[in-house]
Amino acid sequence: MDQRSSDGPSLASTVENGLKIVIVGGFGVGKTTMVRSVSEIRPLNTEETLSRAGEDIDVVADLEGLRRKTSTTVAFDFGRISLDEKSVLYLFGAPGQERFWFLWERLFSGTLGAVVLVDTRRLSDSWYALDRLEHHGTPFIVACNDFGGPFHAVDQIRTALALAPDVPLVECDARDRSSSKYVLITLVEYLYELASKRAAENEKAKEPADGQPRDEAHHTR
């Protein structure tokens, strides 16, 4: 098992906010690659070499695009990105094989949001991830990893995955640090947008029917 230590810059003493992000998706979509490409520390990986025995257990709809894959995550990948002096993102890459899906429930605990990484050649492999995130009420965005397959229009992908119109859908190359950072920035911006919307709705809910703030309405009685 490749269980590497998290070498790299130490966590700043000024950090106050730890934000947990999970990267999920089907087998071989590039979750480990994305964590490795963007983490500021040497990621913790828990990988095992793929074997013939595993082929009978791990059912993958299309192995054509995975012939170069020699290892697989059996627990999770972990990385870290400092946003500023007070905030840091903790990245968890979930295992894609069905026999390890039971780990997802724990990984989702305390998660701020998620990236669903997809391979457009095997979109159906992402349905379970989408289902579990919706079940937990976890906000997410979808990122299409570039494997050089046939082109699919954004609308086609959105329809195939039955995504709501407001869920961000972006393209990326998980091997490229700047591309992976763009995905995470998109997620953070989406989470901020949702939080702002909820705050506005809460403020509106506090107002009485006549439009006056409840405190003012109370004092005028």
PDB file of N, CA and C in Angstrom, residues 156-201:
ATOM      1  N   GLN A 156     -25.711  18.508 -23.327  1.00  0.00           N
ATOM      2  CA  GLN A 156     -25.860  17.055 -23.412  1.00  0.00           C
ATOM      3  C   GLN A 156     -25.439  16.386 -22.108  1.00  0.00           C
ATOM      4  N   ILE A 157     -24.322  16.843 -21.550  1.00  0.00           N
ATOM      5  CA  ILE A 157     -23.833  16.273 -20.292  1.00  0.00           C
ATOM      6  C   ILE A 157     -24.799  16.578 -19.157  1.00  0.00           C
ATOM      7  N   ARG A 158     -25.272  17.815 -19.106  1.00  0.00           N
ATOM      8  CA  ARG A 158     -26.203  18.215 -18.051  1.00  0.00           C
ATOM      9  C   ARG A 158     -27.480  17.374 -18.115  1.00  0.00           C
ATOM     10  N   THR A 159     -27.964  17.135 -19.326  1.00  0.00           N
ATOM     11  CA  THR A 159     -29.177  16.327 -19.497  1.00  0.00           C
ATOM     12  C   THR A 159     -28.921  14.874 -19.100  1.00  0.00           C
ATOM     13  N   ALA A 160     -27.774  14.330 -19.529  1.00  0.00           N
ATOM     14  CA  ALA A 160     -27.449  12.931 -19.236  1.00  0.00           C
ATOM     15  C   ALA A 160     -27.326  12.687 -17.739  1.00  0.00           C
ATOM     16  N   LEU A 161     -26.836  13.678 -16.995  1.00  0.00           N
ATOM     17  CA  LEU A 161     -26.662  13.540 -15.554  1.00  0.00           C
ATOM     18  C   LEU A 161     -27.856  14.081 -14.762  1.00  0.00           C
ATOM     19  N   ALA A 162     -28.846  14.604 -15.484  1.00  0.00           N
ATOM     20  CA  ALA A 162     -30.049  15.155 -14.852  1.00  0.00           C
ATOM     21  C   ALA A 162     -29.689  16.218 -13.818  1.00  0.00           C
ATOM     22  N   LEU A 163     -28.777  17.121 -14.192  1.00  0.00           N
ATOM     23  CA  LEU A 163     -28.336  18.164 -13.264  1.00  0.00           C
ATOM     24  C   LEU A 163     -29.315  19.328 -13.254  1.00  0.00           C
ATOM     25  N   ALA A 164     -29.508  19.885 -12.095  1.00  0.00           N
ATOM     26  CA  ALA A 164     -30.331  21.088 -11.969  1.00  0.00           C
ATOM     27  C   ALA A 164     -29.622  22.247 -12.678  1.00  0.00           C
ATOM     28  N   PRO A 165     -30.372  23.203 -13.215  1.00  0.00           N
ATOM     29  CA  PRO A 165     -29.772  24.311 -13.973  1.00  0.00           C
ATOM     30  C   PRO A 165     -28.750  25.124 -13.200  1.00  0.00           C
ATOM     31  N   ASP A 166     -28.903  25.193 -11.867  1.00  0.00           N
ATOM     32  CA  ASP A 166     -28.005  26.031 -11.066  1.00  0.00           C
ATOM     33  C   ASP A 166     -26.725  25.328 -10.632  1.00  0.00           C
ATOM     34  N   VAL A 167     -26.602  24.021 -10.884  1.00  0.00           N
ATOM     35  CA  VAL A 167     -25.387  23.291 -10.503  1.00  0.00           C
ATOM     36  C   VAL A 167     -24.282  23.571 -11.513  1.00  0.00           C
ATOM     37  N   PRO A 168     -23.151  24.156 -11.088  1.00  0.00           N
ATOM     38  CA  PRO A 168     -22.074  24.456 -12.028  1.00  0.00           C
ATOM     39  C   PRO A 168     -21.507  23.201 -12.683  1.00  0.00           C
ATOM     40  N   LEU A 169     -21.231  23.303 -13.974  1.00  0.00           N
ATOM     41  CA  LEU A 169     -20.638  22.215 -14.748  1.00  0.00           C
ATOM     42  C   LEU A 169     -19.445  22.782 -15.500  1.00  0.00           C
ATOM     43  N   VAL A 170     -18.247  22.276 -15.184  1.00  0.00           N
ATOM     44  CA  VAL A 170     -17.023  22.816 -15.782  1.00  0.00           C
ATOM     45  C   VAL A 170     -16.190  21.701 -16.398  1.00  0.00           C
ATOM     46  N   GLU A 171     -15.276  22.079 -17.288  1.00  0.00           N
ATOM     47  CA  GLU A 171     -14.322  21.141 -17.859  1.00  0.00           C
ATOM     48  C   GLU A 171     -12.985  21.326 -17.161  1.00  0.00           C
ATOM     49  N   CYS A 172     -12.193  20.257 -17.096  1.00  0.00           N
ATOM     50  CA  CYS A 172     -10.902  20.373 -16.433  1.00  0.00           C
ATOM     51  C   CYS A 172      -9.940  19.300 -16.925  1.00  0.00           C
ATOM     52  N   ASP A 173      -8.684  19.480 -16.567  1.00  0.00           N
ATOM     53  CA  ASP A 173      -7.655  18.468 -16.745  1.00  0.00           C
ATOM     54  C   ASP A 173      -7.067  18.232 -15.361  1.00  0.00           C
ATOM     55  N   ALA A 174      -7.421  17.105 -14.736  1.00  0.00           N
ATOM     56  CA  ALA A 174      -7.032  16.850 -13.351  1.00  0.00           C
ATOM     57  C   ALA A 174      -5.524  16.791 -13.162  1.00  0.00           C
ATOM     58  N   ARG A 175      -4.771  16.625 -14.241  1.00  0.00           N
ATOM     59  CA  ARG A 175      -3.310  16.574 -14.137  1.00  0.00           C
ATOM     60  C   ARG A 175      -2.699  17.954 -13.975  1.00  0.00           C
ATOM     61  N   ASP A 176      -3.457  18.975 -14.353  1.00  0.00           N
ATOM     62  CA  ASP A 176      -2.947  20.340 -14.383  1.00  0.00           C
ATOM     63  C   ASP A 176      -3.340  21.094 -13.109  1.00  0.00           C
ATOM     64  N   ARG A 177      -2.364  21.633 -12.418  1.00  0.00           N
ATOM     65  CA  ARG A 177      -2.616  22.305 -11.138  1.00  0.00           C
ATOM     66  C   ARG A 177      -3.579  23.484 -11.293  1.00  0.00           C
ATOM     67  N   SER A 178      -3.352  24.324 -12.292  1.00  0.00           N
ATOM     68  CA  SER A 178      -4.204  25.501 -12.465  1.00  0.00           C
ATOM     69  C   SER A 178      -5.629  25.101 -12.810  1.00  0.00           C
ATOM     70  N   SER A 179      -5.769  24.049 -13.584  1.00  0.00           N
ATOM     71  CA  SER A 179      -7.103  23.568 -13.947  1.00  0.00           C
ATOM     72  C   SER A 179      -7.832  23.020 -12.714  1.00  0.00           C
ATOM     73  N   SER A 180      -7.131  22.261 -11.888  1.00  0.00           N
ATOM     74  CA  SER A 180      -7.726  21.716 -10.672  1.00  0.00           C
ATOM     75  C   SER A 180      -8.083  22.830  -9.687  1.00  0.00           C
ATOM     76  N   LYS A 181      -7.233  23.853  -9.612  1.00  0.00           N
ATOM     77  CA  LYS A 181      -7.521  24.988  -8.737  1.00  0.00           C
ATOM     78  C   LYS A 181      -8.779  25.716  -9.205  1.00  0.00           C
ATOM     79  N   TYR A 182      -8.945  25.820 -10.514  1.00  0.00           N
ATOM     80  CA  TYR A 182     -10.128  26.466 -11.072  1.00  0.00           C
ATOM     81  C   TYR A 182     -11.395  25.721 -10.634  1.00  0.00           C
ATOM     82  N   VAL A 183     -11.323  24.388 -10.647  1.00  0.00           N
ATOM     83  CA  VAL A 183     -12.472  23.575 -10.208  1.00  0.00           C
ATOM     84  C   VAL A 183     -12.812  23.895  -8.758  1.00  0.00           C
ATOM     85  N   LEU A 184     -11.803  23.925  -7.894  1.00  0.00           N
ATOM     86  CA  LEU A 184     -12.043  24.181  -6.473  1.00  0.00           C
ATOM     87  C   LEU A 184     -12.536  25.607  -6.234  1.00  0.00           C
ATOM     88  N   ILE A 185     -11.998  26.561  -6.992  1.00  0.00           N
ATOM     89  CA  ILE A 185     -12.470  27.947  -6.878  1.00  0.00           C
ATOM     90  C   ILE A 185     -13.938  28.038  -7.274  1.00  0.00           C
ATOM     91  N   THR A 186     -14.307  27.312  -8.336  1.00  0.00           N
ATOM     92  CA  THR A 186     -15.703  27.288  -8.783  1.00  0.00           C
ATOM     93  C   THR A 186     -16.606  26.744  -7.678  1.00  0.00           C
ATOM     94  N   LEU A 187     -16.149  25.691  -7.006  1.00  0.00           N
ATOM     95  CA  LEU A 187     -16.931  25.120  -5.909  1.00  0.00           C
ATOM     96  C   LEU A 187     -17.072  26.109  -4.759  1.00  0.00           C
ATOM     97  N   VAL A 188     -15.969  26.746  -4.362  1.00  0.00           N
ATOM     98  CA  VAL A 188     -16.006  27.698  -3.244  1.00  0.00           C
ATOM     99  C   VAL A 188     -16.933  28.863  -3.578  1.00  0.00           C
ATOM    100  N   GLU A 189     -16.858  29.367  -4.811  1.00  0.00           N
ATOM    101  CA  GLU A 189     -17.734  30.472  -5.215  1.00  0.00           C
ATOM    102  C   GLU A 189     -19.198  30.042  -5.194  1.00  0.00           C
ATOM    103  N   TYR A 190     -19.459  28.808  -5.596  1.00  0.00           N
ATOM    104  CA  TYR A 190     -20.827  28.289  -5.591  1.00  0.00           C
ATOM    105  C   TYR A 190     -21.348  28.159  -4.154  1.00  0.00           C
ATOM    106  N   LEU A 191     -20.495  27.686  -3.253  1.00  0.00           N
ATOM    107  CA  LEU A 191     -20.884  27.568  -1.855  1.00  0.00           C
ATOM    108  C   LEU A 191     -21.155  28.945  -1.242  1.00  0.00           C
ATOM    109  N   TYR A 192     -20.344  29.916  -1.613  1.00  0.00           N
ATOM    110  CA  TYR A 192     -20.546  31.281  -1.121  1.00  0.00           C
ATOM    111  C   TYR A 192     -21.867  31.836  -1.652  1.00  0.00           C
ATOM    112  N   GLU A 193     -22.149  31.547  -2.914  1.00  0.00           N
ATOM    113  CA  GLU A 193     -23.409  32.002  -3.514  1.00  0.00           C
ATOM    114  C   GLU A 193     -24.616  31.395  -2.793  1.00  0.00           C
ATOM    115  N   LEU A 194     -24.539  30.107  -2.491  1.00  0.00           N
ATOM    116  CA  LEU A 194     -25.631  29.443  -1.775  1.00  0.00           C
ATOM    117  C   LEU A 194     -25.803  30.017  -0.373  1.00  0.00           C
ATOM    118  N   ALA A 195     -24.660  30.268   0.309  1.00  0.00           N
ATOM    119  CA  ALA A 195     -24.714  30.821   1.665  1.00  0.00           C
ATOM    120  C   ALA A 195     -25.326  32.224   1.661  1.00  0.00           C
ATOM    121  N   SER A 196     -24.963  33.020   0.667  1.00  0.00           N
ATOM    122  CA  SER A 196     -25.504  34.375   0.554  1.00  0.00           C
ATOM    123  C   SER A 196     -27.001  34.333   0.283  1.00  0.00           C
ATOM    124  N   LYS A 197     -27.411  33.398  -0.553  1.00  0.00           N
ATOM    125  CA  LYS A 197     -28.833  33.254  -0.876  1.00  0.00           C
ATOM    126  C   LYS A 197     -29.635  32.857   0.359  1.00  0.00           C
ATOM    127  N   ARG A 198     -29.077  31.909   1.149  1.00  0.00           N
ATOM    128  CA  ARG A 198     -29.759  31.487   2.373  1.00  0.00           C
ATOM    129  C   ARG A 198     -29.867  32.641   3.370  1.00  0.00           C
ATOM    130  N   ALA A 199     -28.789  33.432   3.479  1.00  0.00           N
ATOM    131  CA  ALA A 199     -28.796  34.561   4.407  1.00  0.00           C
ATOM    132  C   ALA A 199     -29.857  35.579   4.003  1.00  0.00           C
ATOM    133  N   ALA A 200     -29.973  35.835   2.704  1.00  0.00           N
ATOM    134  CA  ALA A 200     -30.973  36.787   2.213  1.00  0.00           C
ATOM    135  C   ALA A 200     -32.387  36.275   2.480  1.00  0.00           C
ATOM    136  N   GLU A 201     -32.583  34.976   2.292  1.00  0.00           N
ATOM    137  CA  GLU A 201     -33.902  34.383   2.540  1.00  0.00           C
ATOM    138  C   GLU A 201     -34.258  34.445   4.021  1.00  0.00           C
TER     139      GLU A 201
END
